[in-house]
Coordinates of C-alpha atoms and ligand atoms in Angstrom, one line a residue:
M5 CA 15.0 13.3 -5.3
R6 CA 14.8 16.6 -7.2
T7 CA 17.8 18.6 -6.0
Q8 CA 20.3 20.1 -8.4
R9 CA 23.9 19.3 -8.5
R10 CA 25.0 22.9 -8.5
W11 CA 23.6 23.2 -5.0
F12 CA 25.2 20.1 -3.8
L13 CA 28.9 20.4 -4.7
K14 CA 30.5 23.7 -5.3
T15 CA 31.6 24.2 -8.9
G16 CA 34.8 22.4 -9.7
A17 CA 35.0 20.7 -6.3
A18 CA 34.1 17.3 -7.7
A19 CA 36.6 17.5 -10.5
L20 CA 39.3 18.6 -8.1
A21 CA 38.6 15.8 -5.7
A22 CA 38.4 13.4 -8.7
G23 CA 41.9 14.4 -9.6
L24 CA 43.2 13.8 -6.1
L25 CA 41.6 10.5 -5.3
P26 CA 41.3 7.2 -7.1
L27 CA 37.8 6.6 -8.5
R28 CA 36.3 3.2 -7.8
I29 CA 34.3 1.9 -10.8
A30 CA 30.6 1.4 -10.1
P31 CA 29.2 -2.0 -10.9
A32 CA 27.4 -2.2 -14.3
Q33 CA 23.6 -2.2 -14.2
A34 CA 21.8 -5.5 -15.0
A35 CA 19.3 -5.3 -17.8
Q36 CA 15.7 -6.0 -17.0
A37 CA 14.4 -9.0 -18.8
S38 CA 10.9 -10.2 -19.2
T39 CA 10.1 -13.1 -21.6
A40 CA 7.4 -15.8 -21.6
T41 CA 9.3 -17.9 -19.1
H42 CA 11.9 -15.7 -17.4
W43 CA 10.8 -12.7 -15.4
E44 CA 12.7 -10.4 -13.0
N45 CA 11.7 -7.3 -11.1
W46 CA 13.0 -3.7 -11.7
S47 CA 16.1 -4.1 -9.4
G48 CA 16.8 -7.6 -10.7
I49 CA 16.9 -9.4 -7.2
V50 CA 13.5 -11.1 -7.7
Q51 CA 13.2 -13.6 -10.5
C52 CA 11.2 -16.6 -11.6
K53 CA 10.7 -19.0 -14.4
A54 CA 6.9 -19.0 -15.1
Q55 CA 5.2 -21.7 -17.2
A56 CA 3.5 -18.9 -19.2
L57 CA 3.1 -15.2 -19.5
A58 CA -0.5 -14.4 -20.3
Q59 CA -1.5 -10.9 -21.6
P60 CA -5.3 -11.1 -22.1
A61 CA -6.9 -8.4 -24.2
D62 CA -10.0 -7.8 -22.0
E63 CA -11.8 -8.8 -18.8
G64 CA -13.6 -11.7 -20.5
A65 CA -10.3 -13.2 -21.5
V66 CA -9.0 -12.8 -17.9
A67 CA -12.1 -14.7 -16.6
T68 CA -11.7 -17.4 -19.2
L69 CA -8.0 -17.8 -18.3
L70 CA -8.7 -18.1 -14.5
A71 CA -11.6 -20.5 -15.1
G72 CA -9.4 -22.7 -17.3
A73 CA -5.9 -22.5 -15.7
S74 CA -4.9 -25.5 -13.7
G75 CA -1.9 -24.2 -11.7
A76 CA -1.1 -21.1 -9.8
V77 CA -1.7 -17.6 -11.3
R78 CA 0.1 -14.5 -10.1
C79 CA -0.6 -10.9 -11.4
V80 CA 2.3 -8.7 -12.5
G81 CA 2.1 -5.0 -13.0
A82 CA 5.3 -3.1 -13.8
G83 CA 7.4 -5.4 -11.6
H84 CA 8.4 -2.5 -9.4
S85 CA 8.1 -4.3 -6.1
F86 CA 11.3 -5.4 -4.2
T87 CA 9.6 -8.3 -2.3
P88 CA 8.9 -11.6 -4.1
L89 CA 5.1 -10.9 -4.5
V90 CA 5.0 -11.7 -8.2
P91 CA 7.1 -14.9 -8.8
T92 CA 5.3 -18.1 -9.7
D93 CA 6.1 -21.3 -11.6
G94 CA 2.6 -21.2 -12.9
T95 CA 1.0 -18.4 -15.0
L96 CA 2.1 -14.8 -14.8
L97 CA -0.8 -12.6 -15.7
S98 CA -0.2 -9.1 -17.0
L99 CA -2.9 -6.6 -17.6
D100 CA -0.8 -4.4 -19.9
R101 CA -3.4 -4.7 -22.6
V102 CA -6.3 -4.0 -20.2
A103 CA -5.5 -0.4 -19.7
G104 CA -7.0 3.1 -20.0
L105 CA -9.6 5.5 -18.7
L106 CA -13.1 3.9 -19.0
A107 CA -15.4 6.7 -17.6
H108 CA -15.3 9.8 -15.6
D109 CA -17.8 12.1 -13.9
K110 CA -16.6 15.7 -13.5
A111 CA -19.4 16.7 -11.3
A112 CA -19.1 13.7 -9.0
L113 CA -15.3 13.8 -9.1
S114 CA -15.0 10.1 -9.9
A115 CA -13.2 8.1 -12.5
T116 CA -13.0 4.4 -13.5
L117 CA -9.8 3.0 -15.0
H118 CA -8.6 -0.4 -16.1
G119 CA -6.3 -2.1 -13.6
G120 CA -3.4 -2.4 -16.0
T121 CA -3.2 1.4 -16.7
R122 CA 0.3 2.7 -15.8
L123 CA 0.3 5.7 -13.5
A124 CA 1.7 8.1 -16.1
Q125 CA -1.2 7.1 -18.4
V126 CA -3.7 7.5 -15.6
S127 CA -2.5 11.0 -14.9
A128 CA -2.3 12.0 -18.6
Q129 CA -5.8 10.7 -19.4
L130 CA -7.3 12.3 -16.3
D131 CA -5.6 15.6 -17.1
S132 CA -7.2 15.6 -20.6
A133 CA -10.6 15.3 -18.8
G134 CA -9.6 18.2 -16.4
L135 CA -9.1 15.8 -13.5
A136 CA -6.2 14.5 -11.4
L137 CA -5.4 12.0 -8.6
R138 CA -5.2 13.6 -5.2
N139 CA -1.6 12.5 -4.6
L140 CA 1.0 10.4 -6.3
P141 CA 4.1 8.3 -5.4
D142 CA 7.6 9.3 -6.6
I143 CA 7.5 7.5 -9.9
N144 CA 4.8 7.0 -12.5
I145 CA 5.7 3.6 -14.0
Q146 CA 3.5 1.3 -11.8
S147 CA 0.2 -0.1 -12.9
L148 CA -2.8 1.2 -11.1
A149 CA -3.8 -2.2 -9.7
G150 CA -0.2 -3.0 -8.7
A151 CA 0.2 0.3 -7.0
I152 CA -2.9 0.1 -4.9
S153 CA -2.3 -3.6 -4.1
T154 CA 0.8 -2.8 -2.0
A155 CA -0.6 0.5 -0.5
T156 CA 1.6 2.7 -2.6
H157 CA 1.7 6.3 -1.3
G158 CA 3.1 9.8 -1.8
T159 CA 3.7 12.4 0.9
G160 CA 1.3 14.9 2.6
A161 CA 0.3 15.1 6.3
E162 CA -3.4 15.2 5.2
L163 CA -3.1 13.0 2.1
P164 CA -3.7 9.2 2.4
A165 CA -2.2 6.5 0.2
M166 CA -3.7 5.9 -3.3
H167 CA -6.0 3.0 -2.3
A168 CA -7.9 5.2 0.2
D169 CA -9.5 7.0 -2.8
V170 CA -10.8 3.7 -4.3
T171 CA -14.6 3.5 -4.0
A172 CA -15.2 0.4 -6.1
L173 CA -13.2 -2.4 -7.7
R174 CA -14.0 -5.1 -10.3
I175 CA -12.2 -8.3 -9.5
V176 CA -12.0 -11.6 -11.5
T177 CA -12.1 -14.2 -8.7
P178 CA -9.8 -17.2 -8.7
Q179 CA -12.7 -19.2 -10.1
G180 CA -13.1 -16.8 -13.1
E181 CA -16.2 -14.9 -12.0
L182 CA -16.4 -11.1 -12.4
V183 CA -17.5 -9.4 -9.1
D184 CA -17.9 -5.7 -8.3
Y185 CA -17.2 -4.5 -4.8
D186 CA -18.4 -1.1 -3.8
Q187 CA -18.4 1.0 -0.7
L188 CA -22.1 0.8 0.0
R189 CA -22.9 -2.8 -0.7
H190 CA -19.6 -4.5 0.1
P191 CA -17.7 -2.4 2.7
D192 CA -15.8 -5.4 4.1
Q193 CA -14.8 -6.9 0.8
L194 CA -13.7 -3.5 -0.5
A195 CA -11.7 -2.8 2.7
A196 CA -9.9 -6.1 2.1
A197 CA -9.5 -5.8 -1.6
R198 CA -8.1 -2.3 -1.7
V199 CA -4.7 -3.6 -0.5
S200 CA -4.7 -7.3 -1.3
L201 CA -1.2 -8.2 -2.7
G202 CA -2.9 -9.9 -5.7
A203 CA -4.2 -12.6 -3.3
L204 CA -8.0 -12.2 -3.7
G205 CA -8.2 -12.2 -7.5
V206 CA -7.3 -10.0 -10.6
I207 CA -8.3 -6.3 -10.3
T208 CA -9.5 -5.3 -13.7
R209 CA -11.3 -2.0 -12.9
V210 CA -10.7 0.7 -10.3
T211 CA -13.2 3.5 -9.5
M212 CA -11.6 6.3 -7.6
N213 CA -12.4 9.7 -6.1
V214 CA -10.4 12.3 -8.1
V215 CA -10.0 16.1 -7.9
P216 CA -10.1 18.9 -10.5
A217 CA -6.7 19.1 -12.3
F218 CA -4.4 21.4 -10.4
N219 CA -1.0 23.1 -10.5
L220 CA 1.7 23.0 -7.9
R221 CA 4.7 25.1 -7.0
R222 CA 7.8 23.2 -5.8
K223 CA 10.6 24.5 -3.7
V224 CA 13.7 22.5 -2.9
W225 CA 16.4 23.5 -0.5
L226 CA 19.2 22.1 1.6
A227 CA 19.5 22.5 5.4
P228 CA 21.6 21.0 8.2
V229 CA 19.9 17.7 9.2
E230 CA 19.3 18.8 12.8
E231 CA 17.4 21.9 11.6
M232 CA 15.4 19.7 9.2
L233 CA 14.4 17.2 11.9
E234 CA 13.4 20.1 14.1
R235 CA 11.2 21.8 11.5
A236 CA 9.8 18.7 9.7
P237 CA 6.5 18.5 11.7
E238 CA 5.7 22.2 11.1
L239 CA 6.7 22.0 7.4
A240 CA 4.4 19.1 7.0
R241 CA 1.5 21.0 8.6
T242 CA 2.0 24.1 6.5
H243 CA 2.5 22.5 3.0
R244 CA 0.2 20.3 1.0
H245 CA 3.2 18.0 0.4
F246 CA 6.4 18.0 2.3
E247 CA 9.2 15.4 2.5
F248 CA 13.0 15.4 3.0
Y249 CA 15.9 13.3 2.0
Y250 CA 18.8 12.9 4.3
L251 CA 22.2 12.7 2.5
P252 CA 24.2 10.2 4.5
F253 CA 27.6 11.2 5.9
T254 CA 27.1 14.9 4.9
G255 CA 25.1 16.3 7.8
Y256 CA 22.6 17.8 5.2
A257 CA 19.1 17.1 4.2
A258 CA 17.1 18.2 1.1
A259 CA 13.6 19.5 1.8
I260 CA 10.9 19.4 -0.9
T261 CA 7.6 21.2 -0.6
H262 CA 4.7 21.5 -3.0
I263 CA 1.9 24.0 -2.6
P264 CA -1.1 24.7 -4.8
F265 CA -0.3 27.3 -7.5
A266 CA -3.0 29.4 -9.0
G267 CA -1.0 30.5 -12.1
T268 CA -0.5 28.5 -15.2
E269 CA 3.1 29.1 -16.3
V270 CA 5.4 26.1 -16.5
A271 CA 8.9 26.5 -15.0
M272 CA 10.7 23.2 -14.9
P273 CA 14.5 23.4 -14.5
P274 CA 16.1 20.1 -15.8
S275 CA 16.4 17.5 -13.2
Q276 CA 19.9 16.9 -12.1
D277 CA 19.1 14.2 -9.5
E278 CA 21.4 11.7 -11.3
D279 CA 24.4 14.2 -11.0
M280 CA 23.8 14.5 -7.3
L281 CA 23.6 10.7 -6.8
R282 CA 26.8 10.4 -8.8
D283 CA 28.5 13.0 -6.5
L284 CA 27.3 11.2 -3.4
R285 CA 28.6 7.9 -4.7
R286 CA 31.9 9.5 -5.6
L287 CA 32.4 10.9 -2.1
R288 CA 31.7 7.4 -0.8
D289 CA 34.1 5.8 -3.3
W290 CA 36.9 8.2 -2.4
L291 CA 36.4 8.7 1.3
G292 CA 34.2 5.8 2.4
S293 CA 36.9 4.4 4.6
Y294 CA 37.4 7.7 6.4
P295 CA 34.0 8.8 7.6
Q296 CA 35.3 11.9 9.5
L297 CA 37.1 13.1 6.4
R298 CA 34.1 12.3 4.3
R299 CA 31.9 14.5 6.6
W300 CA 34.5 17.2 6.7
S301 CA 34.8 17.2 2.9
A302 CA 31.0 17.2 2.4
A303 CA 30.7 20.2 4.7
K304 CA 33.4 22.0 2.6
L305 CA 32.0 21.0 -0.8
I306 CA 28.3 21.3 -0.3
D307 CA 26.8 24.7 -1.3
P308 CA 23.5 25.0 0.6
S309 CA 22.9 28.6 -0.5
L310 CA 20.8 28.0 -3.6
T311 CA 17.2 26.9 -3.8
E312 CA 15.1 25.6 -6.8
H313 CA 11.6 26.6 -7.7
A314 CA 9.4 24.9 -10.3
T315 CA 5.8 25.2 -11.3
N316 CA 3.7 22.7 -13.4
R317 CA 0.8 20.4 -13.4
S318 CA 0.6 18.4 -10.1
W319 CA 1.3 15.0 -11.8
L320 CA 4.3 16.3 -13.7
L321 CA 5.9 17.6 -10.5
L322 CA 5.1 14.8 -8.1
S323 CA 6.0 11.7 -10.1
N324 CA 8.7 10.8 -12.6
T325 CA 11.3 8.1 -13.2
R326 CA 14.4 6.8 -11.4
P327 CA 17.1 5.9 -13.9
T328 CA 19.6 4.8 -11.2
R329 CA 18.4 1.4 -9.8
F330 CA 18.4 0.4 -6.2
N331 CA 16.9 -1.9 -3.6
E332 CA 14.8 -0.5 -0.8
T333 CA 13.1 -1.1 2.5
E334 CA 10.4 1.2 4.0
C335 CA 8.3 1.2 7.2
H336 CA 5.5 3.3 8.3
V337 CA 5.6 4.4 12.0
P338 CA 3.1 6.3 14.1
R339 CA 3.2 10.0 13.3
D340 CA 4.5 11.0 16.7
A341 CA 7.4 8.5 16.6
G342 CA 8.6 9.6 13.1
I343 CA 11.4 11.9 14.1
A344 CA 12.7 9.7 16.9
C345 CA 12.7 6.7 14.5
V346 CA 14.5 8.5 11.7
R347 CA 17.2 9.7 14.1
D348 CA 17.7 6.0 15.1
V349 CA 17.7 4.9 11.5
I350 CA 20.3 7.5 10.6
R351 CA 22.5 6.4 13.5
T352 CA 22.3 2.8 12.5
L353 CA 22.7 3.5 8.8
E354 CA 25.9 5.5 9.3
K355 CA 27.6 2.6 11.0
R356 CA 28.0 1.3 7.4
N357 CA 30.6 3.3 5.5
E358 CA 29.4 2.0 2.1
V359 CA 26.1 3.8 2.4
F360 CA 25.5 6.8 0.1
F361 CA 22.0 6.6 -1.2
P362 CA 19.7 9.3 0.4
L363 CA 17.1 8.3 2.9
E364 CA 13.5 9.4 2.3
F365 CA 11.1 10.7 5.0
R366 CA 7.4 11.3 4.2
F367 CA 4.1 11.9 5.8
V368 CA 0.9 9.8 5.1
K369 CA -2.6 10.1 6.4
G370 CA -4.4 7.1 7.9
D371 CA -7.1 5.1 6.2
D372 CA -9.2 2.0 6.9
A373 CA -8.1 -0.7 4.4
W374 CA -7.5 -3.9 6.3
L375 CA -3.9 -4.5 5.1
S376 CA -3.1 -0.8 4.8
P377 CA 0.1 0.0 6.8
F378 CA -1.7 3.2 7.5
Y379 CA -4.7 1.5 9.0
K380 CA -6.3 3.9 11.5
R381 CA -2.9 5.5 11.9
D382 CA -1.5 8.8 10.6
S383 CA 2.1 7.9 9.8
C384 CA 5.6 8.9 8.9
S385 CA 7.3 6.7 6.2
I386 CA 11.0 6.1 6.3
A387 CA 12.7 4.5 3.2
V388 CA 16.3 3.4 3.0
H389 CA 17.9 2.5 -0.3
A390 CA 21.0 0.5 -1.4
A391 CA 22.4 0.9 -4.9
Q392 CA 21.8 -1.9 -7.3
G393 CA 24.6 -4.4 -7.2
E394 CA 25.7 -3.5 -3.6
P395 CA 24.8 -5.4 -0.4
Y396 CA 21.2 -4.9 0.8
A397 CA 20.6 -7.7 3.3
Y398 CA 21.3 -5.1 6.1
L399 CA 18.2 -3.2 5.1
M400 CA 16.3 -6.1 6.8
S401 CA 18.8 -7.3 9.4
E402 CA 20.0 -3.9 10.7
I403 CA 17.3 -1.3 9.8
G404 CA 14.4 -3.8 10.3
P405 CA 15.0 -4.0 14.1
V406 CA 14.9 -0.2 14.4
F407 CA 11.6 -0.1 12.5
R408 CA 10.2 -2.7 14.9
K409 CA 11.2 -0.7 17.9
Y410 CA 8.8 2.0 16.8
Q411 CA 5.9 -0.3 15.8
G412 CA 6.7 0.1 12.1
R413 CA 4.5 -1.6 9.6
P414 CA 6.3 -2.7 6.5
H415 CA 5.6 -1.5 2.9
W416 CA 4.3 -4.6 1.3
G417 CA 6.3 -4.0 -1.9
K418 CA 9.7 -3.1 -0.2
L419 CA 12.2 -5.4 1.5
H420 CA 11.1 -6.8 4.9
N421 CA 11.2 -10.0 6.8
F422 CA 8.2 -9.6 9.2
S423 CA 6.7 -12.9 10.3
T424 CA 3.0 -13.9 10.2
A425 CA 2.8 -13.4 14.0
E426 CA 4.4 -9.9 13.8
L427 CA 2.0 -8.9 11.0
A428 CA -1.0 -10.2 12.9
A429 CA 0.0 -8.1 15.9
L430 CA 0.6 -5.0 13.7
Y431 CA -2.4 -5.1 11.4
P432 CA -5.6 -5.3 13.5
R433 CA -7.7 -6.8 10.6
F434 CA -5.0 -9.3 9.5
K435 CA -6.9 -12.4 10.6
D436 CA -10.1 -11.1 8.9
F437 CA -8.2 -10.7 5.7
L438 CA -6.8 -14.2 6.0
E439 CA -10.3 -15.6 6.5
L440 CA -11.7 -13.8 3.5
R441 CA -8.8 -14.9 1.4
R442 CA -9.4 -18.5 2.4
S443 CA -13.1 -18.3 1.5
L444 CA -12.4 -16.7 -1.9
D445 CA -9.5 -19.0 -2.8
P446 CA -9.6 -22.2 -0.7
R447 CA -7.1 -23.9 -3.0
G448 CA -4.6 -21.1 -2.8
R449 CA -4.3 -20.7 -6.6
M450 CA -3.4 -17.0 -6.3
L451 CA -0.7 -17.6 -3.7
N452 CA 3.1 -18.0 -4.2
P453 CA 5.8 -19.0 -1.7
H454 CA 6.2 -15.5 -0.3
L455 CA 2.5 -15.0 0.3
R456 CA 2.2 -18.5 1.9
T457 CA 5.0 -17.4 4.3
L458 CA 3.4 -14.1 5.0
F459 CA -0.1 -15.6 5.5
G460 CA 1.1 -18.7 7.4
V461 CA -0.4 -21.0 4.8
A462 CA 1.1 -24.5 4.4
T463 CA 2.6 -25.4 1.0
Ligands
LIG501 C1 11.9 3.2 -8.4 C2 10.7 2.9 -7.5 C3 10.1 3.9 -6.8 C4 9.0 3.7 -6.0 N1 8.4 4.7 -5.3 C5 7.4 4.4 -4.5 C6 6.7 5.5 -3.8 O1 7.0 6.7 -4.0 N2 5.7 5.2 -2.9 C7 5.4 3.9 -2.6 O2 4.5 3.6 -1.8 N3 6.0 2.9 -3.3 C8 6.9 3.1 -4.2 N4 7.5 2.1 -4.9 C9 7.0 0.7 -4.7 C10 5.9 0.4 -5.8 O3 5.0 1.5 -5.9 C11 5.1 -0.8 -5.4 O4 5.9 -1.9 -5.1 C12 4.0 -1.1 -6.4 O5 3.2 -2.2 -6.0 C13 4.6 -1.5 -7.8 O6 3.6 -1.5 -8.7 P1 3.7 -2.5 -10.0 O7 2.7 -2.1 -11.0 O8 5.1 -2.6 -10.4 O9 3.2 -3.9 -9.3 P2 4.1 -5.3 -9.2 O10 5.3 -5.0 -8.4 O11 4.2 -5.9 -10.5 O12 3.0 -6.1 -8.3 C14 2.7 -5.6 -7.0 C15 1.6 -6.5 -6.4 O13 0.4 -6.1 -7.1 C16 -0.3 -7.3 -7.6 N5 -1.0 -6.9 -8.8 C17 -0.5 -6.4 -9.9 N6 -1.5 -6.2 -10.8 C18 -2.6 -6.7 -10.2 C19 -3.9 -6.8 -10.7 N7 -4.3 -6.4 -11.9 N8 -4.8 -7.4 -9.8 C20 -4.5 -7.8 -8.6 N9 -3.2 -7.7 -8.1 C21 -2.3 -7.2 -9.0 C22 0.9 -8.3 -7.8 O14 0.4 -9.6 -7.8 C23 1.8 -8.0 -6.6 O15 1.3 -8.6 -5.4 C24 8.6 2.3 -5.8 C25 9.2 1.3 -6.4 C26 10.3 1.6 -7.3 C27 11.0 0.5 -8.0

């Protein structure tokens, strides 16, 4: 979210309300810990005690490790998935030391990077070479291999998720062999490995289509949610990137557009996202038990008249960090069902008075990776968040059924409880993926309990 507080609450309104109403203290944030044996994800809800944390220095060392390891091996990137994809009681394998831009070809618009490269480093190094990724997710902390492995995406009606730009991968197989999959010689293996949840082997190199470095102009504004829902398809058609955030119990949504910008000047007002989140949380804390009064107060306090403009390099505008931690679910529904589904999600969400975190609505172009939630389907993505330390089970038990009604396919890295049978029905190449996985890793050395459940593999 990139809205500014001054648009959200009129000056002084928050302070006035704070004086009138008691402030509930927010729970303290848990620190992220990662040692040789104890690991936990970004939000702290997924943990494990691994036998070892291996950080090999190069591809050869990755191969030696896999050939020699006796137990299970699971890759970890930045630990930014909310589902238990990473945990193992065997070896956790991090490619933090196998990172960086290996080669680029400006004429062919192609670049090869190590799998452990964090997205911020990917963008900075490509920028130095006059290149950029076509699109990016909201944050830039993920590893490249971790991001593509769960089908991480940004927003843009004509822009697919990151893995769609992958043209070749180098993988260290569970047996410790280095194999290169490319589009021409191994279309099936590549289509499976692009989104593979760390189940086919360790991705050490990624070759991607890139674009010349480019600048964007961002505009952010607030509008009544009904108006936003009405205009969203047209805004998505007419802007390279469009998304909106619905601000629960306010009746307002924040629109964000990015369009290509030919100029070079940088105008970046400081982000005040955190202030806005704090205001939303305060409104909830003060008036959560009185939803009508909360809506009435929001309508009085919100100042929708101002807009924000920013210009900068594409990667500096599209992706940043999220200091306030949360848990999240996200599903991708057919494009035509997006608005009906988000209406339904909002109705369901607002049955819970404790909700305050904005809901995110994005557009993603279809692709053909076997486990891509966007497989042969242009989609709308709907993401629902719960603040760290607050209840989140309802994201699956109450929001999950709404997603299912609209044929939603879950984001692999975000909370969901879809069964093997449901996944097989939603992902046309699911069974092909399972077969390929079995042939590459018959002993299931790259699996963990979560993947065994998803894939229907006995323990
Ligand atoms: C604050 C926040 C914002 C987010 N924003 C977005 C967003 O805008 N869009 C979006 O789509 N998602 C978003 N996500 C989800 C996130 O992008 C994905 O969960 C992503 O997979 C995390 O990358 P990671 O490097 O942390 O991987 P991890 O979570 O560590 O691992 C993810 C998967 O990748 C595998 N993996 C990691 N490295 C390798 C490797 N070298 N070889 C093979 N497999 C590997 C792991 O085994 C695991 O299965 C967000 C998450 C957070 C916490």
